Short mmCIF file of C-alpha atoms and ligand atoms in Angstrom, two decimals:
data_model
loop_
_atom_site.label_atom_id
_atom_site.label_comp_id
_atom_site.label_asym_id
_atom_site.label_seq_id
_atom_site.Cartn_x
_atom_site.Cartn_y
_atom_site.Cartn_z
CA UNK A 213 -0.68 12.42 -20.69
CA UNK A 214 -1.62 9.69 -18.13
CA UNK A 215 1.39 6.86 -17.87
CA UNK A 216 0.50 3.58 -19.38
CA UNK A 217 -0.27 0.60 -16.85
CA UNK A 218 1.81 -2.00 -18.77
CA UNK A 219 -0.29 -5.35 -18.89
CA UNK A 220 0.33 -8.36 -16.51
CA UNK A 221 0.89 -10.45 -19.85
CA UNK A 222 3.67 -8.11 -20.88
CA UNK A 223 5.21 -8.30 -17.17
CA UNK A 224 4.89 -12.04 -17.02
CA UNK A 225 6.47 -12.86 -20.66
CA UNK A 226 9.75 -10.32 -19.49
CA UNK A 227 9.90 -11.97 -16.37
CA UNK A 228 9.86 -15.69 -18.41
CA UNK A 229 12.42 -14.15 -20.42
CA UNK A 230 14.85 -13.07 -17.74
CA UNK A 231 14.10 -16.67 -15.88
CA UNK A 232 15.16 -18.50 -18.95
CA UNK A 233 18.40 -16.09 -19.72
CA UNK A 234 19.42 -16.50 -16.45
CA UNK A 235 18.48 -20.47 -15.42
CA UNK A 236 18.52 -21.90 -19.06
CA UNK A 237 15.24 -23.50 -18.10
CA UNK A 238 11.23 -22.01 -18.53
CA UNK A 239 9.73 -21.37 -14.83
CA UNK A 240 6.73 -23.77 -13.96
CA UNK A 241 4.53 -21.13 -11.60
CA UNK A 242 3.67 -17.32 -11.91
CA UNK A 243 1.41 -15.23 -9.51
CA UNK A 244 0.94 -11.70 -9.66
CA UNK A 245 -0.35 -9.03 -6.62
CA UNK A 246 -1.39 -5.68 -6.64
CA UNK A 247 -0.12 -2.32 -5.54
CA UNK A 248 -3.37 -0.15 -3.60
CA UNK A 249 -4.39 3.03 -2.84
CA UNK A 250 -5.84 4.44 -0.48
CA UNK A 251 -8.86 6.46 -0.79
CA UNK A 252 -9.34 7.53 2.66
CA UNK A 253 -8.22 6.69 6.38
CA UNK A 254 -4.78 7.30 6.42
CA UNK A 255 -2.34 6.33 9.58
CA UNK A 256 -6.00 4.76 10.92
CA UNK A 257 -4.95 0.56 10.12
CA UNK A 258 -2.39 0.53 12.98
CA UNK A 259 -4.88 2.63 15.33
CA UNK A 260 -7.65 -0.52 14.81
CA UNK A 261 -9.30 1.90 12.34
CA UNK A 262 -11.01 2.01 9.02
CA UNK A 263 -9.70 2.81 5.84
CA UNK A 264 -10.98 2.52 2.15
CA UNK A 265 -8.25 1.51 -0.11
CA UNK A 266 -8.72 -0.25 -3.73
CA UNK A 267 -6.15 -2.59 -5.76
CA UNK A 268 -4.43 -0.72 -8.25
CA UNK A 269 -4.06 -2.47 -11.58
CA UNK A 270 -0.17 -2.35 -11.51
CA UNK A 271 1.19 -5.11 -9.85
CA UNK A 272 4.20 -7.46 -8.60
CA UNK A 273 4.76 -10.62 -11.08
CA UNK A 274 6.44 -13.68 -9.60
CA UNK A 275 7.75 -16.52 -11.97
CA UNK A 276 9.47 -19.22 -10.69
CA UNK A 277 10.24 -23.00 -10.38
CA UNK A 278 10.79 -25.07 -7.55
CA UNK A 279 14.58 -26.69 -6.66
CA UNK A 280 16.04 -29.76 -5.33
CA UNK A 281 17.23 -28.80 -1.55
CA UNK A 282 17.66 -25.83 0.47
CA UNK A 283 18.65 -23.34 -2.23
CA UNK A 284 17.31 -19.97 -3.26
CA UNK A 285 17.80 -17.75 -6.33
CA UNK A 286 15.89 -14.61 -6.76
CA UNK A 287 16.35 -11.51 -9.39
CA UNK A 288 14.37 -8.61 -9.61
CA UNK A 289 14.26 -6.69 -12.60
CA UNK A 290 13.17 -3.49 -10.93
CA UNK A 291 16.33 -1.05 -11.77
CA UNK A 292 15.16 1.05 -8.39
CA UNK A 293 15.94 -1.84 -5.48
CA UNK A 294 19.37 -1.85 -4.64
CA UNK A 295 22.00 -3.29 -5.80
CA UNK A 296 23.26 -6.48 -5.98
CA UNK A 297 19.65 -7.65 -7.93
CA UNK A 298 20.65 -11.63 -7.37
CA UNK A 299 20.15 -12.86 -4.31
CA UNK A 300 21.45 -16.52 -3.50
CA UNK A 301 20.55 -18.05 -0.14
CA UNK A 302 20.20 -21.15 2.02
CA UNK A 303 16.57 -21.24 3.64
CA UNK A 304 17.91 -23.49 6.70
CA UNK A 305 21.14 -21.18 7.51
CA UNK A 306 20.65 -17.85 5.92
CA UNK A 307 16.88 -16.46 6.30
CA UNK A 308 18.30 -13.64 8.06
CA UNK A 309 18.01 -9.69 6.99
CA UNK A 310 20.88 -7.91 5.37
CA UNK A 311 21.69 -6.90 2.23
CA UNK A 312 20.69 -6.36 -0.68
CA UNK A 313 17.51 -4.75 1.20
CA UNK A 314 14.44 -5.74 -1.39
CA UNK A 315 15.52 -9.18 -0.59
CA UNK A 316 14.29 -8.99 3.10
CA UNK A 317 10.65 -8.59 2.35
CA UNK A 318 10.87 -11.89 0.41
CA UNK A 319 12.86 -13.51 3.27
CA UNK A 320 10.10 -12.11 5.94
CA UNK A 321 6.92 -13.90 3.58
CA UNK A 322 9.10 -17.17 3.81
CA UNK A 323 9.77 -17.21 6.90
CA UNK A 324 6.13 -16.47 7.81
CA UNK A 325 4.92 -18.39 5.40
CA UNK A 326 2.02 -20.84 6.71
CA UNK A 327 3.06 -23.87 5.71
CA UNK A 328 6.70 -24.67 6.10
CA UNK A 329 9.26 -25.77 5.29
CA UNK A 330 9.62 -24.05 2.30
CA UNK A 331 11.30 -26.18 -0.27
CA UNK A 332 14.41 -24.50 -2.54
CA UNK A 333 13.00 -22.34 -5.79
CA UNK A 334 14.56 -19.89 -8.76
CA UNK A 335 12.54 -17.02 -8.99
CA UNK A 336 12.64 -13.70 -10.72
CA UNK A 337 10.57 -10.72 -10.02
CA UNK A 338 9.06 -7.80 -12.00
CA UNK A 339 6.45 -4.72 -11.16
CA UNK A 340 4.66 -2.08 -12.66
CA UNK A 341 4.49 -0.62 -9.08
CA UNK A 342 6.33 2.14 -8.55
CA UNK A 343 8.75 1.61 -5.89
CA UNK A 344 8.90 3.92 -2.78
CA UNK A 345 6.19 5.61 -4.45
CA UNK A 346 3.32 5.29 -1.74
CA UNK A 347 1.21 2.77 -3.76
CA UNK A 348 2.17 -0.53 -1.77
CA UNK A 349 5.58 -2.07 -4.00
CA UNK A 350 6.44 -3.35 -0.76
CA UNK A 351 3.31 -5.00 0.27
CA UNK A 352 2.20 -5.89 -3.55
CA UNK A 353 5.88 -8.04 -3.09
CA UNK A 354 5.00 -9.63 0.12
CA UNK A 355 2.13 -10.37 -1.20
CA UNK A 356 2.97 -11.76 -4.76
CA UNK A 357 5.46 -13.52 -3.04
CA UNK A 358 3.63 -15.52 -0.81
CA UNK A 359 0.91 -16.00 -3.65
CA UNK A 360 3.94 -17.69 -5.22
CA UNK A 361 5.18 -20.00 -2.70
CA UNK A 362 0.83 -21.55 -2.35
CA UNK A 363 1.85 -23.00 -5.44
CA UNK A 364 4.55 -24.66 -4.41
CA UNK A 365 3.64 -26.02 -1.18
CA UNK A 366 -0.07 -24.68 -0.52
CA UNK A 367 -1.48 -23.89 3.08
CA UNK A 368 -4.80 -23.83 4.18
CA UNK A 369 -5.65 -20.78 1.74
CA UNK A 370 -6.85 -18.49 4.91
CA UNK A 371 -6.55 -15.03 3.12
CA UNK A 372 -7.17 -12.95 6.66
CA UNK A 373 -3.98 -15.19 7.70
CA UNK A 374 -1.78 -14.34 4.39
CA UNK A 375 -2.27 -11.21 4.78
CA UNK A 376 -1.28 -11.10 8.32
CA UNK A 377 1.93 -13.26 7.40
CA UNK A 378 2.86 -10.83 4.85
CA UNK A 379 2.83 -7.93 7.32
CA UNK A 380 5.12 -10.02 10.12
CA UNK A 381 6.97 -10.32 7.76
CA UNK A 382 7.85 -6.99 7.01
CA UNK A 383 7.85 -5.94 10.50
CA UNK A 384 10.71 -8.97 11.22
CA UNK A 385 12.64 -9.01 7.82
CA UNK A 386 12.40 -5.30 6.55
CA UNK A 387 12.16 -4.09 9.91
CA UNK A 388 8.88 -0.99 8.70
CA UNK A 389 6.10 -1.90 11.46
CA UNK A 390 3.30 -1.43 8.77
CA UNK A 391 -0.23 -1.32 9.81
CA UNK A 392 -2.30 -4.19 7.58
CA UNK A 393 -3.78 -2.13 5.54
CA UNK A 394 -1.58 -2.44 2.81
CA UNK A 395 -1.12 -6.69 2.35
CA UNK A 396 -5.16 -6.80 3.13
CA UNK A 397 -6.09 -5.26 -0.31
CA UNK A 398 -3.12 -6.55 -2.15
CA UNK A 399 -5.02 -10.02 -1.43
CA UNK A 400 -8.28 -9.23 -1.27
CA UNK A 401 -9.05 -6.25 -3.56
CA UNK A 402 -12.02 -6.53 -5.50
CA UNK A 403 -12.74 -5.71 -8.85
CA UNK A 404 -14.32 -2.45 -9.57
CA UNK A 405 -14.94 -1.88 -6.06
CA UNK A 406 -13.02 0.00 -3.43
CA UNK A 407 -12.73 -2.05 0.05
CA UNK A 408 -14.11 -0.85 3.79
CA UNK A 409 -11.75 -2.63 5.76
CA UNK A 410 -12.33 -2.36 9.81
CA UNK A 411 -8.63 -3.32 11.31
CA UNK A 412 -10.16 -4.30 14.37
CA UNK A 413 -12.24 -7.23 13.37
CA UNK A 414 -10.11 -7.84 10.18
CA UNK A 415 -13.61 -8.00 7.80
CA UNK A 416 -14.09 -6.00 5.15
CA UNK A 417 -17.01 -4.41 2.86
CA UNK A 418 -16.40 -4.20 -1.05
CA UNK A 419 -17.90 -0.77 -1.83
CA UNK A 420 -18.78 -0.28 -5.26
CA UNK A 421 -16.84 1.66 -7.51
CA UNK A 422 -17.37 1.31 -11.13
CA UNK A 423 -19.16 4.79 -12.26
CA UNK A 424 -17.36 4.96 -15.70
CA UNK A 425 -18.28 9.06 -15.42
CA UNK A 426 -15.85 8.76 -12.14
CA UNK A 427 -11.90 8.88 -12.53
CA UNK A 428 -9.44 8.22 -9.98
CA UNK A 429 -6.30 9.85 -10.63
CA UNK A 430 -2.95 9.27 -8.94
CA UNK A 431 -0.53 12.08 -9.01
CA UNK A 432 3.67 10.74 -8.24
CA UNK A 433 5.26 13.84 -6.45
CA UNK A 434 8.38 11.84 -7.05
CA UNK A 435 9.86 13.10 -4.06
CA UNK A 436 10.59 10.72 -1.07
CA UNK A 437 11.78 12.91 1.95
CA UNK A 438 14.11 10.99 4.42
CA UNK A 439 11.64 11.55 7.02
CA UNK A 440 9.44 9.14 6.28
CA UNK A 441 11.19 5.92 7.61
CA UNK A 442 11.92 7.90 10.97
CA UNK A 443 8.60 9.43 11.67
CA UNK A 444 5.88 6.44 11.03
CA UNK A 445 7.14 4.97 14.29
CA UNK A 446 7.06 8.21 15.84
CA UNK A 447 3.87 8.22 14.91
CA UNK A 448 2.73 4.88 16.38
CA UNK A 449 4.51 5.67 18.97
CA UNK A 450 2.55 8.32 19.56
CA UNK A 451 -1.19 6.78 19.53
CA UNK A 452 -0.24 4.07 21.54
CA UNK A 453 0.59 6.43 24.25
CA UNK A 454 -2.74 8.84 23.47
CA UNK A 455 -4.94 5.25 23.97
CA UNK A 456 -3.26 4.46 27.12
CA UNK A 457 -3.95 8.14 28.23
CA UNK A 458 -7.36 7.60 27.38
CA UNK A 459 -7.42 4.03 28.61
CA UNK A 460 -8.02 2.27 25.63
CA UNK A 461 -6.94 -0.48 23.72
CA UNK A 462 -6.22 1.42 20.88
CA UNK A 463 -7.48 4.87 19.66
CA UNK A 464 -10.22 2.67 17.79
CA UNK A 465 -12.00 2.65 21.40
CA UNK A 466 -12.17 6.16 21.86
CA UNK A 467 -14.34 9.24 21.32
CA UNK A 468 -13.66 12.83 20.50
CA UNK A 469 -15.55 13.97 23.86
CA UNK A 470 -13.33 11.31 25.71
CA UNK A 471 -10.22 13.29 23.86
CA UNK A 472 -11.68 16.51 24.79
CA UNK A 473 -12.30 15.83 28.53
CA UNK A 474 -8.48 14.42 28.48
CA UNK A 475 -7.03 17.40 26.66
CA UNK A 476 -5.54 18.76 30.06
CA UNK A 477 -3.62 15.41 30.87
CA UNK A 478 -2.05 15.41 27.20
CA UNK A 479 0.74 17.53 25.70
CA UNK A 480 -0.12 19.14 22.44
CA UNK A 481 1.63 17.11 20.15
CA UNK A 482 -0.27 13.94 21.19
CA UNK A 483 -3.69 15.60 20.82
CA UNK A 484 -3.41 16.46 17.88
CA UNK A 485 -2.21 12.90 16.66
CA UNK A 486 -5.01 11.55 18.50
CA UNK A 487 -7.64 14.04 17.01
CA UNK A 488 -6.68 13.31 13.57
CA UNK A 489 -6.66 9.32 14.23
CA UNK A 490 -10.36 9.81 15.61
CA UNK A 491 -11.87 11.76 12.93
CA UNK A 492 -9.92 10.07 10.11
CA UNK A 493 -11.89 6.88 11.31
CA UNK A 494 -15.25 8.66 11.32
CA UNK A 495 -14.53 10.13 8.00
CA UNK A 496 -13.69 6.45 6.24
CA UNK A 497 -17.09 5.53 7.38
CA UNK A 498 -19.10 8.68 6.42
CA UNK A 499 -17.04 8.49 2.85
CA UNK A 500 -18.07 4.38 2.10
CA UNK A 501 -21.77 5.47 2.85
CA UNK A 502 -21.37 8.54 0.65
CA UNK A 503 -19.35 6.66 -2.11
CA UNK A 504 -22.47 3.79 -2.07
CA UNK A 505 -24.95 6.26 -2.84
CA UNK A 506 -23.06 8.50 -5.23
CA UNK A 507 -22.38 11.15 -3.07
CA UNK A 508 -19.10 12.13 -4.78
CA UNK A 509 -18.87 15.91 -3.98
CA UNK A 510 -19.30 14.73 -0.12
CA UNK A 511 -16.66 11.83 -0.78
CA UNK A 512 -14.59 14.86 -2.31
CA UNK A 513 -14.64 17.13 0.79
CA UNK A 514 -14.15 14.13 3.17
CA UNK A 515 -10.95 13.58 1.21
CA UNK A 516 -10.01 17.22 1.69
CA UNK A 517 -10.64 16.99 5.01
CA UNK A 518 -8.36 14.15 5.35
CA UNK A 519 -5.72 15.85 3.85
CA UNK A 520 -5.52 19.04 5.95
CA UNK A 521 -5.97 17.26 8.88
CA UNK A 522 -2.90 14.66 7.94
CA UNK A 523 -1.25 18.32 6.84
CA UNK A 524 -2.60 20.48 10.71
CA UNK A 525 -3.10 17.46 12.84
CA UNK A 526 -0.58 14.05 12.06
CA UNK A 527 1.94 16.29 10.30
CA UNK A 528 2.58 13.68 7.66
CA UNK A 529 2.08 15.99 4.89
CA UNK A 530 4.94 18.16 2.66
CA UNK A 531 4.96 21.22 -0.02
CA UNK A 532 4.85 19.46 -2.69
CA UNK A 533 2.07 17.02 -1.71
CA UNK A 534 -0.36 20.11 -0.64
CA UNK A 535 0.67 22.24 -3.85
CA UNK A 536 -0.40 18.75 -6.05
CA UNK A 537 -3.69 18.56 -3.74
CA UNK A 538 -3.88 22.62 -3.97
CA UNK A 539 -4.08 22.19 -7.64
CA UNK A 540 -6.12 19.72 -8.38
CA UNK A 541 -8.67 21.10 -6.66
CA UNK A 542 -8.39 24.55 -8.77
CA UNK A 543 -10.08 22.53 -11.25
CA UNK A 544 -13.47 22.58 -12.07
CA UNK A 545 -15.16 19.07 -12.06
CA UNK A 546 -12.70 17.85 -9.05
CA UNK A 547 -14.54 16.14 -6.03
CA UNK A 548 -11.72 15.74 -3.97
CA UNK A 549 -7.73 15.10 -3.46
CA UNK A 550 -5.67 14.00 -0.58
CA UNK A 551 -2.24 12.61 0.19
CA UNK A 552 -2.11 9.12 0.27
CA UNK A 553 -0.01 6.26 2.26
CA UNK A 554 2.41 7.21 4.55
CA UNK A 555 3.32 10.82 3.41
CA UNK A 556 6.81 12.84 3.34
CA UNK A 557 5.92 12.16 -0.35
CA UNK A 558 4.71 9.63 -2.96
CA UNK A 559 1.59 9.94 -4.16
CA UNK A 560 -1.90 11.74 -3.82
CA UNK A 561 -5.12 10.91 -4.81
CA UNK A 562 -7.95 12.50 -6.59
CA UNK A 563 -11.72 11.72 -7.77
CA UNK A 564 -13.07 13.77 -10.17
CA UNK A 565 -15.44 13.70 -13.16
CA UNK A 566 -14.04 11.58 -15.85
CA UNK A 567 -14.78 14.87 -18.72
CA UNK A 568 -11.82 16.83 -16.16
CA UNK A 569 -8.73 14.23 -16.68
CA UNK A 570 -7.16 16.27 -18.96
CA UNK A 571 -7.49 19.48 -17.78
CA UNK A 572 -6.41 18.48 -13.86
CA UNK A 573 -3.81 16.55 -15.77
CA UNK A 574 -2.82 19.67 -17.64
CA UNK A 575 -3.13 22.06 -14.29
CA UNK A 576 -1.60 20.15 -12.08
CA UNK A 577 1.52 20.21 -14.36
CA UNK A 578 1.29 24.08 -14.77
CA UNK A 579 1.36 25.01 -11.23
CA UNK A 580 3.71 22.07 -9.66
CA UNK A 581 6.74 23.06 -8.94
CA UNK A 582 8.44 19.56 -9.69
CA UNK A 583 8.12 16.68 -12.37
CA UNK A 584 4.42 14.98 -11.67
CA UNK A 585 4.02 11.62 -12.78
CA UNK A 586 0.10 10.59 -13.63
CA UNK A 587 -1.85 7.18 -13.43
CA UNK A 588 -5.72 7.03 -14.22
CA UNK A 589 -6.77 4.06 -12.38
CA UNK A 590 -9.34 1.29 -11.78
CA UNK A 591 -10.07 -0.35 -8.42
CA UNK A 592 -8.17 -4.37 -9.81
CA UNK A 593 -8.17 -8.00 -8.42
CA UNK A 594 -6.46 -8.93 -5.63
CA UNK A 595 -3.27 -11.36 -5.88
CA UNK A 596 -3.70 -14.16 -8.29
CA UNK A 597 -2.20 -17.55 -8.97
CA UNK A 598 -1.38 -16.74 -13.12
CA UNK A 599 -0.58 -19.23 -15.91
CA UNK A 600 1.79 -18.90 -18.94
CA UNK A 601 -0.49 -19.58 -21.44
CA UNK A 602 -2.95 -16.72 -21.10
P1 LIG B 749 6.13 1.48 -1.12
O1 LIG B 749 5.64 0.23 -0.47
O2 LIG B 749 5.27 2.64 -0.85
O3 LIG B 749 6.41 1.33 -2.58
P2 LIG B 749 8.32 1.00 0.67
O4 LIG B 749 9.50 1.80 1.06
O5 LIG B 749 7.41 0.48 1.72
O6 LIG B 749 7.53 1.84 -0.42
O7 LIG B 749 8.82 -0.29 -0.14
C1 LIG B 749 9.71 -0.15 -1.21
C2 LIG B 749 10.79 -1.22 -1.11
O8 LIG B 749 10.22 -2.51 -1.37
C3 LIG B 749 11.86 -1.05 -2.18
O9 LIG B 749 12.86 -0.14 -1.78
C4 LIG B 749 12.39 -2.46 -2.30
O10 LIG B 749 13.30 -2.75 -1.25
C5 LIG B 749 11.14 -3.32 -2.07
N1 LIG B 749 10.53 -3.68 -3.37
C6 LIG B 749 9.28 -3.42 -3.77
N2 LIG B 749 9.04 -3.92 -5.00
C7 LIG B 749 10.18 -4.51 -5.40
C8 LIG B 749 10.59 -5.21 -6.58
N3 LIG B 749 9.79 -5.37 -7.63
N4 LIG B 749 11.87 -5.68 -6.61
C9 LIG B 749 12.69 -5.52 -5.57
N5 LIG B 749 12.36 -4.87 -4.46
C10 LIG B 749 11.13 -4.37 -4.36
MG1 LIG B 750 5.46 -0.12 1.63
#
């Protein structure tokens, strides 16, 4: 009932495939990064927050070979970027944005990249990420991307700094100013473990996470309302001007008494981002310490928490992610569900008892109003350097 997450072997031997049909030569490197989701602490990265996301195992492949000269060639096999899917380009004269759009997250990781110049390459790129889904393609590119190129012409292997390269360059090339939530997991998710990451101080805690009783199931709304690309700036926008309010740094620095005592110098609207930014971060905490000690029904109504308050308070929400969240948690054995990433759509997530998957699975289906798509996941690897042979 529960889509198949098609192995990285498979992914790498198609992507071989299409490098050899189109080049008439076998690539020489292949790397591979991870789509994420996030458990809890949504719309907190950008706001110096925590959030708890884990690597998904679907991920970006990379396979590729280095060139003579200035000269790029890159293909994705992924039928949902747009169109043209070759890209040809000249790293000294053309690492500008423009179109097709997928190819401006790779031209943001090389121009980021940490130790240039970047030599010419051939590359072609497949995923078992869903794109525009909520689970990270974007980043889980970047990411794969850059993983790629450290095998070409390594740097100094500073992951912290990858990660941050990755995220400049979406902000420069793809022009989405992303919090770093999203390329911090796709390179340093853990194995069966979910990952505490504090935004302010850039260190993170691996939280176990490998109860084989525990599922976590991500439910595709497949809808993607336009609002999404206009509002996350809003957004931003938004707590920037609550923490100067406040006179803070960022939201990070402030209390909920502070919030209270400004409520009279703030209009409504920014309150109520600025509540939910707060609490979100004092929720991710709560929910690592409650997820470390098996606390799951507490995990479960932090994550519901989360979800009204993105829903009530940020406003990120939409019907069908509450009626999926709504659902889920009709069913006995359910801990928890939320919306997860940036919202208008994609994805939520829920943690239940592994003995339920079938009958949320089932539910959810019954009572949604559109076409669900399902992924029982584990918390994966972050981005690896991968060889043909294996
Ligand atoms: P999300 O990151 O939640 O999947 P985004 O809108 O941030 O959604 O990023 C999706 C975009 O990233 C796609 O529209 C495409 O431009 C680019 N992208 C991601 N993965 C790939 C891929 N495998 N091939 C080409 N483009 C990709
Ligand atoms: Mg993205």
């Amino acid at each position: 009932m529960a889509s198949a997450v098609r192995a990285v072997s498979e992914l790498v031997e198609e992507a071989r495939l299409k490098f050899v049909q189109e080049f008439g030569e076998e690539p020489q490197l292949a790397a591979c990064a991870p789509g994420r989701v996030n458990l809890i602490g949504e719309h907190t990265d950008y706001n110096d927050g925590f959030v708890m996301p884990m690597a998904l195992p679907m991920v970006t492949v990379v396979v590729g070979k280095q060139n003579s000269g200035h000269d790029v060639c890159i293909v994705t096999l992924n039928e949902d970027a747009d169109q043209p899917r070759r890209v040809d380009f000249n790293l000294q004269t053309d690492l500008v944005s423009g179109k097709p759009r997928w190819a401006n997250y790779v031209k943001g990781v090389i121009h980021h990249y940490r130790a240039p110049p970047v030599p010419g390459f051939r590359a072609v790129i497949v995923s078992s990420v869903p794109l525009g889904g909520g689970l990270s393609s974007s980043a889980s590119l970047e990411v794969a991307f850059y993983s790629f190129l450290q095998q070409i012409k390594p740097d100094d292997g500073n992951e912290v700094a990858k990660a941050i390269a990755c995220q400049q360059g979406e902000h420069s090339h793809a022009g989405v100013p992303c919090g770093i939530m999203d390329q911090f997991v796709a390179v340093l998710g853990k194995k069966d473990h979910a990952l505490l990451i504090d935004c302010r101080s850039m260190e993170a805690k691996p939280v176990p996470l490998l109860d084989t009783s525990l599922v976590i199931l991500i439910t595709n709304s497949n809808v993607k309302h336009s609002l999404s690309g206009s509002e996350y700036p809003t957004r931003r926008r938004q707590c920037e001007q609550a923490a100067v309010s406040l006179g803070k740094v960022s939201l990070r620095e402030a209390t909920l008494k502070e919030l209270e005592e400004a409520k009279d110098r703030l209009d409504e609207v920014t309150y109520k981002r600025a509540c939910h930014v707060i609490e979100e971060i004092q929720r991710t905490e709560q929910a690592a310490e409650a997820l470390k000690s098996g606390a799951y029904k507490e995990v479960g109504k932090l994550m519901v928490e989360s979800h009204n308050s993105l829903r009530d308070l940020y406003e990120v929400s939409c019907p069908e992610l509450d009626e999926l969240v709504a659902a889920a948690l009709e069913v006995e054995g359910v801990f928890g569900s939320r919306m997860t990433g940036g919202g208008f759509g994609g994805c939520t997530v829920t943690l239940l008892q592994a003995n339920a998957v079938d009958k949320t699975i089932s539910h959810i289906k019954e009572q949604y109003s559109g076409n669900a798509t399902f992924y029982i996941t584990t918390p994966s690897e972050g981005a690896q350097a991968l060889s043909f042979s294996s």
